[in-house]
PDB file of C-alpha atoms in Angstrom:
ATOM      1  CA  MET C 572      -9.047 -15.664 -30.924  1.00 76.00           C
ATOM      2  CA  GLU C 573     -11.603 -14.864 -28.720  1.00 82.00           C
ATOM      3  CA  ALA C 574     -11.429 -10.965 -27.174  1.00 92.00           C
ATOM      4  CA  ASP C 575     -10.760 -10.819 -23.419  1.00 92.00           C
ATOM      5  CA  ASN C 576     -14.025  -8.720 -22.764  1.00 92.00           C
ATOM      6  CA  LEU C 577     -15.757 -12.150 -24.267  1.00 94.00           C
ATOM      7  CA  LEU C 578     -14.066 -14.370 -21.942  1.00 95.00           C
ATOM      8  CA  VAL C 579     -14.521 -11.941 -19.362  1.00 95.00           C
ATOM      9  CA  GLU C 580     -18.576 -12.351 -19.840  1.00 95.00           C
ATOM     10  CA  ARG C 581     -18.375 -16.287 -20.150  1.00 95.00           C
ATOM     11  CA  ALA C 582     -16.608 -16.501 -16.981  1.00 95.00           C
ATOM     12  CA  LYS C 583     -19.108 -14.113 -15.300  1.00 94.00           C
ATOM     13  CA  GLN C 584     -21.610 -16.952 -16.020  1.00 94.00           C
ATOM     14  CA  GLY C 585     -19.364 -19.564 -14.256  1.00 92.00           C
ATOM     15  CA  ASP C 586     -17.080 -20.613 -17.108  1.00 94.00           C
ATOM     16  CA  MET C 587     -14.066 -21.763 -15.594  1.00 95.00           C
ATOM     17  CA  THR C 588     -12.447 -22.651 -18.807  1.00 96.00           C
ATOM     18  CA  ALA C 589     -12.993 -18.859 -20.093  1.00 96.00           C
ATOM     19  CA  PHE C 590     -11.538 -17.691 -16.764  1.00 96.00           C
ATOM     20  CA  SER C 591      -8.345 -20.464 -17.320  1.00 97.00           C
ATOM     21  CA  GLU C 592      -7.639 -18.962 -20.778  1.00 97.00           C
ATOM     22  CA  LEU C 593      -7.533 -15.374 -19.212  1.00 97.00           C
ATOM     23  CA  VAL C 594      -5.003 -16.726 -16.498  1.00 97.00           C
ATOM     24  CA  VAL C 595      -3.125 -18.220 -19.660  1.00 97.00           C
ATOM     25  CA  ARG C 596      -3.040 -14.875 -21.769  1.00 96.00           C
ATOM     26  CA  HIS C 597      -1.707 -12.324 -18.879  1.00 97.00           C
ATOM     27  CA  GLN C 598      -0.008 -14.711 -16.479  1.00 97.00           C
ATOM     28  CA  LYS C 599       3.381 -14.267 -17.730  1.00 96.00           C
ATOM     29  CA  SER C 600       2.898 -10.178 -18.025  1.00 95.00           C
ATOM     30  CA  LEU C 601       1.646 -10.237 -14.444  1.00 96.00           C
ATOM     31  CA  LEU C 602       4.702 -12.163 -13.267  1.00 96.00           C
ATOM     32  CA  ARG C 603       7.135  -9.762 -15.367  1.00 96.00           C
ATOM     33  CA  LEU C 604       5.000  -7.021 -13.253  1.00 95.00           C
ATOM     34  CA  ALA C 605       4.993  -8.156  -9.890  1.00 95.00           C
ATOM     35  CA  PHE C 606       8.464  -9.482  -9.951  1.00 95.00           C
ATOM     36  CA  ARG C 607       9.949  -5.874 -10.774  1.00 93.00           C
ATOM     37  CA  VAL C 608       8.015  -4.464  -7.698  1.00 91.00           C
ATOM     38  CA  VAL C 609       8.586  -7.521  -5.134  1.00 92.00           C
ATOM     39  CA  ARG C 610      12.167  -8.750  -6.601  1.00 90.00           C
ATOM     40  CA  ASP C 611      11.773 -12.269  -5.409  1.00 92.00           C
ATOM     41  CA  LEU C 612      10.747 -15.215  -8.072  1.00 94.00           C
ATOM     42  CA  GLN C 613       8.099 -16.924  -4.894  1.00 94.00           C
ATOM     43  CA  THR C 614       6.354 -13.641  -3.932  1.00 94.00           C
ATOM     44  CA  ALA C 615       5.747 -12.500  -7.355  1.00 95.00           C
ATOM     45  CA  GLN C 616       3.987 -15.669  -7.999  1.00 96.00           C
ATOM     46  CA  ASP C 617       2.131 -15.272  -5.159  1.00 96.00           C
ATOM     47  CA  VAL C 618       1.243 -11.977  -6.155  1.00 96.00           C
ATOM     48  CA  VAL C 619      -0.017 -13.705  -9.226  1.00 97.00           C
ATOM     49  CA  GLN C 620      -1.815 -16.410  -7.829  1.00 97.00           C
ATOM     50  CA  GLU C 621      -3.836 -13.678  -5.416  1.00 96.00           C
ATOM     51  CA  SER C 622      -4.302 -11.325  -8.011  1.00 97.00           C
ATOM     52  CA  PHE C 623      -6.442 -13.954 -10.195  1.00 97.00           C
ATOM     53  CA  PHE C 624      -7.988 -14.569  -7.059  1.00 96.00           C
ATOM     54  CA  LYS C 625      -9.282 -11.116  -6.474  1.00 96.00           C
ATOM     55  CA  ALA C 626     -10.255 -10.851 -10.031  1.00 96.00           C
ATOM     56  CA  HIS C 627     -12.049 -13.733 -10.367  1.00 96.00           C
ATOM     57  CA  GLN C 628     -13.972 -12.807  -6.762  1.00 94.00           C
ATOM     58  CA  LYS C 629     -14.659  -9.401  -7.846  1.00 93.00           C
ATOM     59  CA  LEU C 630     -15.601 -10.236 -11.764  1.00 93.00           C
ATOM     60  CA  LYS C 631     -19.119  -9.336 -11.367  1.00 91.00           C
ATOM     61  CA  SER C 632     -18.380  -6.338 -10.302  1.00 91.00           C
ATOM     62  CA  PHE C 633     -15.964  -5.799 -13.511  1.00 91.00           C
ATOM     63  CA  GLU C 634     -17.968  -3.359 -15.754  1.00 88.00           C
ATOM     64  CA  GLY C 635     -15.348  -3.654 -18.536  1.00 86.00           C
ATOM     65  CA  ARG C 636     -15.047   0.333 -18.761  1.00 86.00           C
ATOM     66  CA  SER C 637     -11.207  -0.294 -18.905  1.00 89.00           C
ATOM     67  CA  ALA C 638      -9.757  -3.413 -20.918  1.00 93.00           C
ATOM     68  CA  PHE C 639      -9.582  -6.530 -18.324  1.00 95.00           C
ATOM     69  CA  LYS C 640      -5.395  -6.768 -18.815  1.00 95.00           C
ATOM     70  CA  SER C 641      -5.298  -3.129 -17.309  1.00 95.00           C
ATOM     71  CA  TRP C 642      -8.028  -4.020 -14.398  1.00 95.00           C
ATOM     72  CA  ILE C 643      -5.380  -7.127 -13.613  1.00 96.00           C
ATOM     73  CA  PHE C 644      -2.482  -5.246 -14.265  1.00 96.00           C
ATOM     74  CA  GLN C 645      -4.006  -2.472 -11.324  1.00 95.00           C
ATOM     75  CA  ILE C 646      -4.957  -5.305  -9.220  1.00 96.00           C
ATOM     76  CA  ALA C 647      -1.580  -6.847  -9.378  1.00 96.00           C
ATOM     77  CA  LEU C 648       0.237  -3.613  -9.094  1.00 94.00           C
ATOM     78  CA  ASN C 649      -1.666  -3.041  -5.673  1.00 94.00           C
ATOM     79  CA  THR C 650      -1.168  -6.638  -4.788  1.00 95.00           C
ATOM     80  CA  ALA C 651       2.718  -6.360  -4.983  1.00 94.00           C
ATOM     81  CA  LYS C 652       2.806  -2.984  -3.061  1.00 90.00           C
ATOM     82  CA  ASN C 653       0.602  -4.475  -0.046  1.00 91.00           C
ATOM     83  CA  LYS C 654       3.513  -7.593  -0.181  1.00 90.00           C
ATOM     84  CA  LEU C 655       6.177  -5.090   0.183  1.00 85.00           C
ATOM     85  CA  ARG C 656       4.657  -3.169   2.570  1.00 82.00           C
ATOM     86  CA  ALA C 657       3.905  -6.903   4.761  1.00 80.00           C
ATOM     87  CA  ARG C 658       7.460  -7.455   4.266  1.00 72.00           C
ATOM     88  CA  SER C 659      10.549  -5.760   4.211  1.00 55.00           C
ATOM     89  CA  PHE C 660      12.833  -5.680   1.229  1.00 44.00           C
ATOM     90  CA  ASP C 661      15.672  -3.649   1.969  1.00 45.00           C
ATOM     91  CA  THR C 662      17.933  -4.469  -0.493  1.00 40.00           C
ATOM     92  CA  VAL C 663      17.460  -6.333  -4.350  1.00 41.00           C
ATOM     93  CA  ASP C 664      19.370  -9.955  -4.300  1.00 43.00           C
ATOM     94  CA  LEU C 665      20.248 -10.081  -7.517  1.00 39.00           C
ATOM     95  CA  GLU C 666      22.228 -13.306  -6.720  1.00 39.00           C
ATOM     96  CA  LYS C 667      18.615 -14.993  -6.508  1.00 42.00           C
ATOM     97  CA  THR C 668      17.207 -13.995 -10.063  1.00 39.00           C
ATOM     98  CA  PRO C 669      17.754 -16.872 -12.336  1.00 39.00           C
ATOM     99  CA  VAL C 670      20.581 -16.883 -15.069  1.00 34.00           C
ATOM    100  CA  SER C 671      20.041 -17.545 -18.663  1.00 35.00           C
ATOM    101  CA  ASP C 672      22.139 -20.542 -20.166  1.00 34.00           C
ATOM    102  CA  GLY C 673      22.257 -18.762 -23.622  1.00 37.00           C
ATOM    103  CA  VAL C 674      24.012 -15.574 -24.112  1.00 36.00           C
ATOM    104  CA  ASP C 675      21.553 -12.901 -25.206  1.00 44.00           C
ATOM    105  CA  ILE C 676      23.733 -10.372 -27.526  1.00 38.00           C
ATOM    106  CA  GLU C 677      21.606  -7.300 -26.287  1.00 45.00           C
ATOM    107  CA  GLU C 678      22.353  -8.426 -22.478  1.00 48.00           C
ATOM    108  CA  ALA C 679      25.947  -8.890 -23.375  1.00 46.00           C
ATOM    109  CA  MET C 680      26.162  -5.212 -24.691  1.00 51.00           C
ATOM    110  CA  MET C 681      25.300  -4.006 -21.286  1.00 58.00           C
ATOM    111  CA  ASN C 682      27.757  -4.124 -18.404  1.00 69.00           C
ATOM    112  CA  ASP C 683      26.450  -5.413 -15.298  1.00 76.00           C
ATOM    113  CA  ASP C 684      27.253  -2.365 -13.252  1.00 80.00           C
ATOM    114  CA  LEU C 685      25.580  -0.184 -15.603  1.00 82.00           C
ATOM    115  CA  LYS C 686      22.376  -2.287 -15.304  1.00 86.00           C
ATOM    116  CA  VAL C 687      22.465  -1.925 -11.970  1.00 87.00           C
ATOM    117  CA  MET C 688      22.838   1.575 -11.739  1.00 88.00           C
ATOM    118  CA  ILE C 689      19.955   1.826 -13.946  1.00 91.00           C
ATOM    119  CA  GLN C 690      17.944  -0.196 -11.907  1.00 91.00           C
ATOM    120  CA  SER C 691      18.960   1.605  -9.054  1.00 91.00           C
ATOM    121  CA  GLU C 692      18.386   5.020 -10.640  1.00 93.00           C
ATOM    122  CA  ILE C 693      15.160   3.819 -11.449  1.00 94.00           C
ATOM    123  CA  GLU C 694      14.138   2.682  -8.587  1.00 92.00           C
ATOM    124  CA  LYS C 695      15.016   5.916  -7.260  1.00 94.00           C
ATOM    125  CA  LEU C 696      12.069   7.509  -8.982  1.00 95.00           C
ATOM    126  CA  PRO C 697       8.649   8.505  -7.144  1.00 96.00           C
ATOM    127  CA  THR C 698       6.156   5.719  -7.327  1.00 93.00           C
ATOM    128  CA  LYS C 699       3.851   7.187 -10.015  1.00 95.00           C
ATOM    129  CA  GLN C 700       6.766   8.321 -12.611  1.00 97.00           C
ATOM    130  CA  ARG C 701       8.285   4.797 -11.969  1.00 95.00           C
ATOM    131  CA  THR C 702       5.055   2.706 -12.636  1.00 95.00           C
ATOM    132  CA  ALA C 703       4.645   4.933 -15.655  1.00 97.00           C
ATOM    133  CA  LEU C 704       8.200   3.827 -17.262  1.00 97.00           C
ATOM    134  CA  ASN C 705       7.787   0.567 -16.160  1.00 95.00           C
ATOM    135  CA  LEU C 706       4.478   0.039 -17.846  1.00 96.00           C
ATOM    136  CA  ARG C 707       5.681   1.819 -20.889  1.00 96.00           C
ATOM    137  CA  ILE C 708       8.782   0.354 -21.488  1.00 96.00           C
ATOM    138  CA  PHE C 709       8.693  -2.830 -20.122  1.00 94.00           C
ATOM    139  CA  GLU C 710       4.974  -3.859 -21.376  1.00 93.00           C
ATOM    140  CA  ASP C 711       4.725  -1.860 -24.170  1.00 93.00           C
ATOM    141  CA  LEU C 712       1.503  -0.518 -23.381  1.00 95.00           C
ATOM    142  CA  SER C 713       0.180   2.712 -24.606  1.00 95.00           C
ATOM    143  CA  PHE C 714      -0.687   5.545 -22.634  1.00 96.00           C
ATOM    144  CA  ALA C 715      -4.448   5.138 -22.522  1.00 95.00           C
ATOM    145  CA  GLU C 716      -3.878   1.674 -21.072  1.00 95.00           C
ATOM    146  CA  ILE C 717      -1.398   3.065 -18.644  1.00 96.00           C
ATOM    147  CA  ALA C 718      -3.878   5.733 -17.855  1.00 96.00           C
ATOM    148  CA  GLU C 719      -6.411   3.055 -16.909  1.00 95.00           C
ATOM    149  CA  VAL C 720      -3.749   0.647 -14.639  1.00 95.00           C
ATOM    150  CA  MET C 721      -2.817   3.892 -12.795  1.00 95.00           C
ATOM    151  CA  ALA C 722      -6.280   5.498 -12.353  1.00 93.00           C
ATOM    152  CA  CYS C 723      -5.321   8.732 -13.818  1.00 96.00           C
ATOM    153  CA  PRO C 724      -5.826  10.692 -16.989  1.00 97.00           C
ATOM    154  CA  TYR C 725      -3.883  10.419 -20.029  1.00 96.00           C
ATOM    155  CA  ASP C 726      -2.312  13.310 -19.644  1.00 96.00           C
ATOM    156  CA  THR C 727      -1.349  12.382 -16.248  1.00 97.00           C
ATOM    157  CA  ALA C 728       0.294   9.206 -16.987  1.00 97.00           C
ATOM    158  CA  LYS C 729       1.784  10.910 -20.261  1.00 97.00           C
ATOM    159  CA  ALA C 730       3.686  13.227 -17.902  1.00 97.00           C
ATOM    160  CA  ASN C 731       4.615  10.836 -15.412  1.00 97.00           C
ATOM    161  CA  TYR C 732       6.582   8.692 -18.347  1.00 97.00           C
ATOM    162  CA  ARG C 733       8.061  12.125 -19.706  1.00 97.00           C
ATOM    163  CA  HIS C 734       9.158  13.140 -16.164  1.00 97.00           C
ATOM    164  CA  ALA C 735      10.728   9.981 -15.328  1.00 97.00           C
ATOM    165  CA  LEU C 736      12.982   9.632 -18.768  1.00 95.00           C
ATOM    166  CA  MET C 737      14.001  13.243 -18.281  1.00 94.00           C
ATOM    167  CA  LYS C 738      14.995  12.801 -14.995  1.00 94.00           C
ATOM    168  CA  LEU C 739      16.470   9.389 -15.733  1.00 93.00           C
ATOM    169  CA  ARG C 740      18.819  11.197 -18.719  1.00 90.00           C
ATOM    170  CA  HIS C 741      19.830  13.862 -16.034  1.00 88.00           C
ATOM    171  CA  GLN C 742      20.926  11.345 -13.758  1.00 87.00           C
ATOM    172  CA  LEU C 743      22.392   8.755 -16.117  1.00 83.00           C
ATOM    173  CA  SER C 744      24.059  11.623 -18.157  1.00 78.00           C
ATOM    174  CA  GLU C 745      26.112  12.135 -15.309  1.00 72.00           C
ATOM    175  CA  SER C 746      27.907   8.707 -15.282  1.00 66.00           C
ATOM    176  CA  LEU C 747      31.026   8.197 -17.440  1.00 47.00           C
ATOM    177  CA  VAL C 748      29.877   4.658 -18.177  1.00 52.00           C
ATOM    178  CA  VAL C 749      26.845   5.831 -19.795  1.00 50.00           C
ATOM    179  CA  GLU C 750      28.240   8.717 -21.910  1.00 52.00           C
ATOM    180  CA  GLY C 751      31.326   6.219 -22.700  1.00 58.00           C
ATOM    181  CA  TRP C 752      28.716   3.789 -24.265  1.00 57.00           C
ATOM    182  CA  HIS C 753      26.854   6.601 -25.879  1.00 55.00           C
ATOM    183  CA  ASN C 754      29.506   8.065 -27.250  1.00 57.00           C
ATOM    184  CA  GLN C 755      30.637   4.648 -28.759  1.00 58.00           C
ATOM    185  CA  GLN C 756      27.559   4.181 -29.887  1.00 53.00           C
ATOM    186  CA  THR C 757      27.457   7.628 -31.865  1.00 49.00           C
ATOM    187  CA  ARG C 758      30.586   6.738 -33.582  1.00 54.00           C
ATOM    188  CA  ASN C 759      29.240   3.439 -34.377  1.00 54.00           C
ATOM    189  CA  LEU C 760      25.872   5.031 -36.131  1.00 46.00           C
ATOM    190  CA  MET C 761      28.123   7.611 -37.901  1.00 49.00           C
ATOM    191  CA  GLU C 762      30.475   4.627 -39.245  1.00 56.00           C
ATOM    192  CA  ALA C 763      27.607   3.146 -40.474  1.00 52.00           C
ATOM    193  CA  ASP C 764      25.992   5.949 -42.233  1.00 49.00           C
ATOM    194  CA  ALA C 765      29.829   6.888 -43.957  1.00 48.00           C
TER     195      ALA C 765
ATOM    196  CA  MET T1428      14.937  25.476 -29.145  1.00 76.00           C
ATOM    197  CA  ILE T1429      12.955  22.242 -28.956  1.00 85.00           C
ATOM    198  CA  LYS T1430      12.094  21.086 -25.584  1.00 90.00           C
ATOM    199  CA  LEU T1431      13.085  17.717 -24.353  1.00 92.00           C
ATOM    200  CA  GLU T1432       9.280  16.642 -23.586  1.00 93.00           C
ATOM    201  CA  ASP T1433       8.748  17.185 -27.518  1.00 94.00           C
ATOM    202  CA  TRP T1434      11.671  15.012 -28.311  1.00 95.00           C
ATOM    203  CA  ILE T1435      10.368  12.387 -25.936  1.00 96.00           C
ATOM    204  CA  ASP T1436       6.854  12.657 -27.695  1.00 95.00           C
ATOM    205  CA  TYR T1437       8.521  12.322 -31.171  1.00 95.00           C
ATOM    206  CA  MET T1438      10.219   8.845 -30.055  1.00 95.00           C
ATOM    207  CA  GLU T1439       6.795   7.669 -28.566  1.00 95.00           C
ATOM    208  CA  GLY T1440       5.034   8.476 -31.788  1.00 94.00           C
ATOM    209  CA  GLU T1441       2.840  10.918 -29.229  1.00 93.00           C
ATOM    210  CA  ALA T1442       3.907  14.490 -30.897  1.00 92.00           C
ATOM    211  CA  ASP T1443       1.047  16.064 -32.815  1.00 92.00           C
ATOM    212  CA  LEU T1444       1.279  16.313 -36.742  1.00 94.00           C
ATOM    213  CA  LYS T1445       2.698  19.754 -36.699  1.00 93.00           C
ATOM    214  CA  THR T1446       5.318  18.778 -34.274  1.00 92.00           C
ATOM    215  CA  MET T1447       6.122  15.424 -36.072  1.00 94.00           C
ATOM    216  CA  GLY T1448       6.578  17.598 -39.051  1.00 94.00           C
ATOM    217  CA  ARG T1449       8.848  20.005 -37.400  1.00 94.00           C
ATOM    218  CA  LEU T1450      10.926  17.625 -35.717  1.00 94.00           C
ATOM    219  CA  GLY T1451      11.030  15.487 -38.762  1.00 93.00           C
ATOM    220  CA  LEU T1452      12.742  18.555 -40.612  1.00 94.00           C
ATOM    221  CA  LEU T1453      15.444  19.072 -37.887  1.00 93.00           C
ATOM    222  CA  ILE T1454      16.824  15.393 -37.949  1.00 93.00           C
ATOM    223  CA  GLU T1455      16.993  15.499 -41.424  1.00 93.00           C
ATOM    224  CA  HIS T1456      19.002  18.904 -41.748  1.00 93.00           C
ATOM    225  CA  SER T1457      20.806  18.799 -38.287  1.00 92.00           C
ATOM    226  CA  ARG T1458      23.219  16.469 -37.008  1.00 92.00           C
ATOM    227  CA  ALA T1459      22.980  17.979 -33.438  1.00 92.00           C
ATOM    228  CA  ASP T1460      19.223  17.169 -33.386  1.00 92.00           C
ATOM    229  CA  ARG T1461      19.871  13.913 -34.556  1.00 93.00           C
ATOM    230  CA  GLU T1462      22.183  12.961 -31.852  1.00 90.00           C
ATOM    231  CA  VAL T1463      19.669  14.310 -29.506  1.00 90.00           C
ATOM    232  CA  LEU T1464      17.118  11.966 -30.761  1.00 93.00           C
ATOM    233  CA  SER T1465      19.623   9.205 -30.931  1.00 91.00           C
ATOM    234  CA  ASN T1466      20.832   9.598 -27.445  1.00 89.00           C
ATOM    235  CA  LEU T1467      17.222   9.484 -26.284  1.00 91.00           C
ATOM    236  CA  MET T1468      16.562   6.212 -28.155  1.00 92.00           C
ATOM    237  CA  ARG T1469      19.789   4.813 -26.642  1.00 89.00           C
ATOM    238  CA  MET T1470      18.786   5.464 -23.159  1.00 91.00           C
ATOM    239  CA  ARG T1471      15.653   4.040 -23.869  1.00 93.00           C
ATOM    240  CA  MET T1472      16.893   0.890 -24.752  1.00 91.00           C
ATOM    241  CA  LEU T1473      19.413   0.987 -22.211  1.00 89.00           C
ATOM    242  CA  ILE T1474      16.304   1.005 -19.959  1.00 93.00           C
ATOM    243  CA  GLU T1475      14.707  -1.814 -21.605  1.00 92.00           C
ATOM    244  CA  HIS T1476      17.512  -4.005 -21.434  1.00 90.00           C
ATOM    245  CA  ALA T1477      18.263  -3.013 -17.636  1.00 91.00           C
ATOM    246  CA  ASP T1478      14.791  -4.410 -16.840  1.00 93.00           C
ATOM    247  CA  PRO T1479      15.070  -7.105 -13.707  1.00 91.00           C
ATOM    248  CA  ALA T1480      12.449  -8.888 -15.091  1.00 93.00           C
ATOM    249  CA  ILE T1481      14.801 -10.289 -18.048  1.00 90.00           C
ATOM    250  CA  ALA T1482      16.268 -12.711 -15.485  1.00 89.00           C
ATOM    251  CA  LEU T1483      12.556 -14.648 -15.871  1.00 92.00           C
ATOM    252  CA  GLU T1484      12.880 -15.069 -19.126  1.00 90.00           C
ATOM    253  CA  PRO T1485      14.786 -18.347 -19.372  1.00 92.00           C
ATOM    254  CA  LEU T1486      12.702 -19.674 -16.417  1.00 90.00           C
ATOM    255  CA  THR T1487       9.205 -18.944 -18.254  1.00 90.00           C
ATOM    256  CA  GLU T1488      10.584 -20.463 -21.420  1.00 90.00           C
ATOM    257  CA  LYS T1489      11.155 -23.564 -19.360  1.00 89.00           C
ATOM    258  CA  ALA T1490       8.529 -25.912 -20.330  1.00 88.00           C
ATOM    259  CA  GLY T1491       6.158 -26.396 -17.888  1.00 93.00           C
ATOM    260  CA  PHE T1492       7.001 -23.879 -15.909  1.00 94.00           C
ATOM    261  CA  LEU T1493       3.863 -21.401 -16.964  1.00 95.00           C
ATOM    262  CA  ASP T1494       1.668 -24.703 -17.102  1.00 96.00           C
ATOM    263  CA  ARG T1495       2.386 -24.854 -13.293  1.00 96.00           C
ATOM    264  CA  LEU T1496       1.717 -21.509 -12.509  1.00 96.00           C
ATOM    265  CA  HIS T1497      -1.338 -21.561 -14.200  1.00 97.00           C
ATOM    266  CA  ASP T1498      -2.913 -24.810 -12.487  1.00 96.00           C
ATOM    267  CA  ARG T1499      -1.709 -23.076  -9.437  1.00 96.00           C
ATOM    268  CA  VAL T1500      -3.765 -20.027 -10.005  1.00 96.00           C
ATOM    269  CA  MET T1501      -6.473 -22.210 -10.656  1.00 96.00           C
ATOM    270  CA  THR T1502      -6.325 -24.625  -7.760  1.00 95.00           C
ATOM    271  CA  PHE T1503      -6.165 -21.558  -5.389  1.00 94.00           C
ATOM    272  CA  ILE T1504      -9.613 -20.309  -7.037  1.00 93.00           C
ATOM    273  CA  GLU T1505     -11.633 -23.392  -7.073  1.00 91.00           C
ATOM    274  CA  GLU T1506     -10.498 -24.040  -3.467  1.00 89.00           C
ATOM    275  CA  GLY T1507     -11.323 -20.480  -2.609  1.00 86.00           C
ATOM    276  CA  GLN T1508     -14.738 -21.378  -4.483  1.00 81.00           C
ATOM    277  CA  ARG T1509     -15.183 -24.386  -2.214  1.00 80.00           C
ATOM    278  CA  GLY T1510     -15.606 -21.796   0.560  1.00 72.00           C
ATOM    279  CA  ARG T1511     -12.235 -22.684   2.595  1.00 56.00           C
ATOM    280  CA  GLY T1512     -11.480 -20.154   5.225  1.00 47.00           C
ATOM    281  CA  ARG T1513      -7.826 -19.994   4.742  1.00 50.00           C
ATOM    282  CA  LEU T1514      -6.133 -20.815   1.595  1.00 49.00           C
ATOM    283  CA  SER T1515      -2.289 -21.755   1.439  1.00 50.00           C
ATOM    284  CA  THR T1516      -0.662 -19.596  -1.196  1.00 51.00           C
ATOM    285  CA  SER T1517       2.021 -22.478  -1.759  1.00 46.00           C
ATOM    286  CA  LYS T1518      -0.191 -24.972  -3.579  1.00 45.00           C
ATOM    287  CA  SER T1519       1.376 -26.331  -6.801  1.00 41.00           C
ATOM    288  CA  SER T1520       4.281 -23.980  -6.578  1.00 40.00           C
ATOM    289  CA  ALA T1521       7.398 -24.617  -8.888  1.00 35.00           C
ATOM    290  CA  SER T1522       9.499 -24.885  -5.568  1.00 35.00           C
ATOM    291  CA  GLY T1523       7.075 -26.688  -3.681  1.00 35.00           C
ATOM    292  CA  SER T1524       8.246 -24.711  -0.732  1.00 32.00           C
ATOM    293  CA  SER T1525       5.717 -23.558   1.973  1.00 32.00           C
ATOM    294  CA  ARG T1526       5.067 -19.806   1.903  1.00 32.00           C
ATOM    295  CA  SER T1527       2.853 -17.355   3.593  1.00 35.00           C
ATOM    296  CA  GLU T1528      -1.033 -17.615   3.874  1.00 35.00           C
ATOM    297  CA  VAL T1529      -3.333 -15.780   2.655  1.00 36.00           C
ATOM    298  CA  ARG T1530      -6.932 -15.002   3.915  1.00 34.00           C
ATOM    299  CA  ALA T1531      -9.565 -16.097   1.110  1.00 32.00           C
ATOM    300  CA  ASP T1532     -11.683 -13.007   1.872  1.00 33.00           C
ATOM    301  CA  ASP T1533      -8.428 -10.541   1.856  1.00 35.00           C
ATOM    302  CA  SER T1534      -9.158  -8.203  -0.838  1.00 36.00           C
ATOM    303  CA  LYS T1535      -8.341  -5.007   0.759  1.00 36.00           C
ATOM    304  CA  GLU T1536      -6.165  -2.866  -1.729  1.00 35.00           C
ATOM    305  CA  ASN T1537      -6.005   0.382  -2.605  1.00 35.00           C
ATOM    306  CA  SER T1538      -8.651   1.948  -5.273  1.00 35.00           C
ATOM    307  CA  SER T1539      -5.704   3.437  -7.321  1.00 37.00           C
ATOM    308  CA  ALA T1540      -2.558   2.134  -8.476  1.00 33.00           C
ATOM    309  CA  LEU T1541      -0.816   5.161  -7.339  1.00 30.00           C
ATOM    310  CA  ASP T1542       0.500   6.176  -4.064  1.00 32.00           C
TER     311      ASP T1542
END
């Protein structure tokens, strides 16, 4: 598979096939990223479209100091935040989200109330911490990549992630639901060890 | 007393070699420390499974959805290249519904991903 930076170089020369391949590679991640911010499928698709459009327009100024993925993530995050500013999303409408026909085992393990509570606690985190958490846990980015997306030093990216996790741990450990879940899991682990 | 930050670094594979060795020994010999790490990992998994974007998976796995999104993106770019002043953002959308419009030159954004 051709590396992103090679595709970028070809796209800079006007090769639309190369840019098309970059879209194929990153559109799904970008859609997820945007959806976490705007919580609306149509708007998330708009964010993906506008982000690639902006990236294409600015491609010549992209010097490749960071990875294309980090760059396009940064554009998408800013675009999604601008969408939020432009439109008022007061509440998260979970009913709008598509529902799976199949049953995912891990999903089934999680109580819906617990999921909503965790999402709510994540929403309460300061933006930088929430962004670092999202990129690390949901997108599986390295801290170096997170630093690029967030345009901050490596240690800052890591510190934001740590703070987010510690804050969530504190908030969630106060919930009986989580404690009960943890205890059950710990019991299961101990039984498995025995 | 081990700081929680160290456990987080350990879990993420970010601890230095000395800390990795020290925590590795604790995990081996202390049930309490094993539980600290286990609960931290469990919490990480809980967060992972609370990802709101998981709800998109059935849709993105559906045949044609990502192809349509790709076509929509490329059409938008090609129309922009043809120099249209205003471009509809609803081209080739999955729903076909009419949505907001965006100026082709609207690239105003923050220089940083941070607030």
